[in-house]
Protein backbone atom coordinates (compact mmCIF):
# COMPACT_ATOMS: atom_id res chain seq x y z
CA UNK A 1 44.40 -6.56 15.80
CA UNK A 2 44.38 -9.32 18.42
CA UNK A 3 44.54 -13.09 16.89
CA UNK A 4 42.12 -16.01 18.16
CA UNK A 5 44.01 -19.57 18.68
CA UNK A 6 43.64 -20.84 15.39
CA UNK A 7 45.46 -17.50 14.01
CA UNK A 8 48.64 -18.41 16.22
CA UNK A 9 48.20 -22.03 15.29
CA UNK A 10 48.00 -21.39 11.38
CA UNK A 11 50.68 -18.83 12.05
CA UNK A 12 52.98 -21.75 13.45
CA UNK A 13 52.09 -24.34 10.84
CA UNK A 14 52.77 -22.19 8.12
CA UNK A 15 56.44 -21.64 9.72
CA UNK A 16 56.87 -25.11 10.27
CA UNK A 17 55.81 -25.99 6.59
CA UNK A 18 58.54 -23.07 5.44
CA UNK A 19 61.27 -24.45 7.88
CA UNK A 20 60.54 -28.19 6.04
CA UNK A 21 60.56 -26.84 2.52
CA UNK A 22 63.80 -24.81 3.53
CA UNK A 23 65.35 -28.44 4.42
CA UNK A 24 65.91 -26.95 8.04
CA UNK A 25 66.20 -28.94 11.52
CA UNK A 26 63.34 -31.46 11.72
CA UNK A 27 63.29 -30.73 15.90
CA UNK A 28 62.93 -26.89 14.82
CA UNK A 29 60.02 -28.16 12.69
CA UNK A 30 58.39 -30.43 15.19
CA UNK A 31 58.73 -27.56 17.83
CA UNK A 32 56.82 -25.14 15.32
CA UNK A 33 54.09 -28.18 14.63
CA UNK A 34 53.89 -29.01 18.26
CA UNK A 35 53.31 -25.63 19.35
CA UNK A 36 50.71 -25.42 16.62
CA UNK A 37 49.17 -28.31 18.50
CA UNK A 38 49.61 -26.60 21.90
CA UNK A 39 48.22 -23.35 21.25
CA UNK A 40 44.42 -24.84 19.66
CA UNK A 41 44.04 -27.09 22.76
CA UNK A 42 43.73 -23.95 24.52
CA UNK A 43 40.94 -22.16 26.07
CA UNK A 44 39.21 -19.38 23.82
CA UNK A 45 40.75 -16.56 26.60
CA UNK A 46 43.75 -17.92 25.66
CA UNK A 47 44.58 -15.51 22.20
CA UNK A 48 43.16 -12.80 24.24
CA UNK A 49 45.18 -13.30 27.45
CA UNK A 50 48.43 -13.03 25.28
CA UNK A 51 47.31 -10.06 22.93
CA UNK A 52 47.55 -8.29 26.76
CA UNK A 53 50.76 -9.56 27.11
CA UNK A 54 49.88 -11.53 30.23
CA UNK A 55 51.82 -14.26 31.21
CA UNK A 56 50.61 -17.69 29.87
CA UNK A 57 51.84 -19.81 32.71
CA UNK A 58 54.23 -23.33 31.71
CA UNK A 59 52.85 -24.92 28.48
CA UNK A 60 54.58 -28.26 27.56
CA UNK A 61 57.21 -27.90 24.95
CA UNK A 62 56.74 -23.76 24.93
CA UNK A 63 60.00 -22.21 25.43
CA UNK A 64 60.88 -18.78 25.79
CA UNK A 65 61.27 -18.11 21.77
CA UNK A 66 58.12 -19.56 21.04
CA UNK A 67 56.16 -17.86 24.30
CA UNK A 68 57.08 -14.45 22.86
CA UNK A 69 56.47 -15.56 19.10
CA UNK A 70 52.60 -16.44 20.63
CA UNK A 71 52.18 -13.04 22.38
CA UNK A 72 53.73 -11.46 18.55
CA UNK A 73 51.02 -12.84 16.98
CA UNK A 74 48.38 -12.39 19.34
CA UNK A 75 49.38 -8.93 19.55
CA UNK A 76 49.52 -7.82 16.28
CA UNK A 77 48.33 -10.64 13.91
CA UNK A 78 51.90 -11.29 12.54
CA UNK A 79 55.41 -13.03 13.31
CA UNK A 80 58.44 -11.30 12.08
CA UNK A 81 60.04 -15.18 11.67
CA UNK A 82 57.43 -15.70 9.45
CA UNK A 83 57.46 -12.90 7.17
CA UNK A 84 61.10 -13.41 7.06
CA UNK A 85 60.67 -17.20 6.04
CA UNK A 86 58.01 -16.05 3.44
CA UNK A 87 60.49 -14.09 1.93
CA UNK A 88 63.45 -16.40 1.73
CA UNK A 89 61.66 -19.12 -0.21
CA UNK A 90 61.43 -18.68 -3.88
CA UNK A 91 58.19 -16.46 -5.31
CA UNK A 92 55.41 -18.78 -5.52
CA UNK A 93 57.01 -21.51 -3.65
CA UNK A 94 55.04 -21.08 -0.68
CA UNK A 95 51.64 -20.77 -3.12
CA UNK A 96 52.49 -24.68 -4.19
CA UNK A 97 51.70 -26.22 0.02
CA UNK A 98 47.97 -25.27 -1.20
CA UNK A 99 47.83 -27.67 -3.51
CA UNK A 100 46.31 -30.68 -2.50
CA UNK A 101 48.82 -33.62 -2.49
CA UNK A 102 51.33 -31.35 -1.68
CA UNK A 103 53.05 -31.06 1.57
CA UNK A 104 56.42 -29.62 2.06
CA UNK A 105 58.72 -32.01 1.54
CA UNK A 106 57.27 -32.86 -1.79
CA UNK A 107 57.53 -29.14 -2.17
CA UNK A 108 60.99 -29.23 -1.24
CA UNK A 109 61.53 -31.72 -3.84
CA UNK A 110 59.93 -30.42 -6.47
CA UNK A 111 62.03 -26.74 -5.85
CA UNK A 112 65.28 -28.43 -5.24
CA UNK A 113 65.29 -31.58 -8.03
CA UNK A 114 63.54 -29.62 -10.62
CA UNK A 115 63.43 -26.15 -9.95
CA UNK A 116 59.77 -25.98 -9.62
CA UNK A 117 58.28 -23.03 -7.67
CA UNK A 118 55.07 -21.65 -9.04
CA UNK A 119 51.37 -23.66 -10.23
CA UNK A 120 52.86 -22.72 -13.79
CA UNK A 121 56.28 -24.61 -13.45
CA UNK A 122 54.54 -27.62 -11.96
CA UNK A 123 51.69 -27.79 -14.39
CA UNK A 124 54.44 -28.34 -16.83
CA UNK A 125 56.31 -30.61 -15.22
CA UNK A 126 53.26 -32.88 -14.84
CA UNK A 127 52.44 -32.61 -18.17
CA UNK A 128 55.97 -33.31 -19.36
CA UNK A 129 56.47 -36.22 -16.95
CA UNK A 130 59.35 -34.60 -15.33
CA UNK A 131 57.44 -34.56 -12.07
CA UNK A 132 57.32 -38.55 -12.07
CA UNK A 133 60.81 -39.03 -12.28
CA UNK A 134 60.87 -38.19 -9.35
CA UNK A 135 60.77 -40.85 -6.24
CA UNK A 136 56.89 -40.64 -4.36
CA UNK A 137 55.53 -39.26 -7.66
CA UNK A 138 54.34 -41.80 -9.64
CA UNK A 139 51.33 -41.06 -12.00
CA UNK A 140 48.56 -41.39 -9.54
CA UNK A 141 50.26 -38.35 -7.93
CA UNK A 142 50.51 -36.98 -11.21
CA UNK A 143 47.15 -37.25 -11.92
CA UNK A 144 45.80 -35.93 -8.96
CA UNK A 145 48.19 -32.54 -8.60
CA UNK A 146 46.80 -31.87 -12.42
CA UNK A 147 43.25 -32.26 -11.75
CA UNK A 148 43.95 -29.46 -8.57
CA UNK A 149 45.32 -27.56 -10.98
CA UNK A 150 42.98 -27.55 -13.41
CA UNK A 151 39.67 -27.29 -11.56
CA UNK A 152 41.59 -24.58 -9.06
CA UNK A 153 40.15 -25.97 -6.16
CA UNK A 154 43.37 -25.40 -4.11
CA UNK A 155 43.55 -26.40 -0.01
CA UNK A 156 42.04 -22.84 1.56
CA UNK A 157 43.17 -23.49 5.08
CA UNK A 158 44.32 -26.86 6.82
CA UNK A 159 42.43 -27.95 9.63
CA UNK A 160 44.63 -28.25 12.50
CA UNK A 161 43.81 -31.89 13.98
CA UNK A 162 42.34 -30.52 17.64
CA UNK A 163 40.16 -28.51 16.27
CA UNK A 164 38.91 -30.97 13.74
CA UNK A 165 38.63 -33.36 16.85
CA UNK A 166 36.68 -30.77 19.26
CA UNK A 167 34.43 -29.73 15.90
CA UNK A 168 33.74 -33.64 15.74
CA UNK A 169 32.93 -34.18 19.27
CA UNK A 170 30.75 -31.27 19.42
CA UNK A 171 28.95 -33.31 16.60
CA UNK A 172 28.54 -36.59 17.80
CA UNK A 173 27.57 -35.22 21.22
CA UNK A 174 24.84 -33.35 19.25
CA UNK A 175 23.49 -36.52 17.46
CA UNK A 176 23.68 -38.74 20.46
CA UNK A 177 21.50 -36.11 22.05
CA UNK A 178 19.04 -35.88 19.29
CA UNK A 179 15.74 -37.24 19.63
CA UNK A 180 15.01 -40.61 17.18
């Protein structure tokens, strides 16, 4: 099963998001993130091109590692990294960076300060005020991660910021073309 751009991309981000809560190198991260980055600002032939294993000429910041981890994914809709990364955090760890208000350092925190790694754990620890002892989660924060939980309207999928841009310009050039 071949994967489209924003497969690879999500792919990446969600390895760069495990790397962070993991505490690992912030240059591994921002390699991950940038590649992320990379891969969407390609053409739609792009995904395609790779699942054939064809070569995908000098992309900035794309070493060899991260070259073959593109063609992985693009070949068979996985990354090994990543399933290995998926398994290393705690269970449910990885289910609290869809929370919105929660990134993966405040993830991180949350796992390594209070031992927080499922909706469950933090729902308590909100309600408990453990989670505002904690520095950058003061009650506003507090507030808002309890309301997520409550009404379960948990972040689906991030929108990578070039394809938020292109899915912007394609709708300003659509107004500025529209009669009135």
């Amino acid at each position: 099963m071949a994967a489209s751009n924003a497969r690879i991309a999500a792919g990446f981000e969600e390895i760069a998001d495990l790397l962070e809560v993991q505490g690992e190198n912030p240059f591994r991260i921002r390699a991950y993130s940038n590649a992320a980055r990379m891969v969407n600002q390609q053409g739609p032939a792009f995904a395609d091109r790779a699942a054939r294993g064809e070569e995908l000429g000098k992309l900035a910041g794309i070493g060899a590692d991260l070259d073959a981890k593109i063609h992985e994914i693009a070949r068979t809709g996985n990354c090994e990294l990543l399933r290995q990364l998926r398994h290393a955090v705690p269970r449910g760890t990885a289910s609290l960076l869809r929370i919105p208000g929660l990134g993966p350092k405040r993830v991180r925190a949350l796992s390594e300060r209070l031992d927080v790694h499922t909706p469950v754990q933090l729902r308590d620890a909100a309600r408990s005020g453990r989670m505002e002892s904690l520095r950058g989660f003061g009650p506003k924060t507090t507030a808002h991660v309890l309301r997520a939980l409550t009404t379960d309207r948990s972040k689906k999928e991030r929108v990578p910021l070039a394809i938020a841009q292109r899915e912007a310009a394609a709708v300003l050039d659509h107004i500025r073309r529209a009669p009135g």
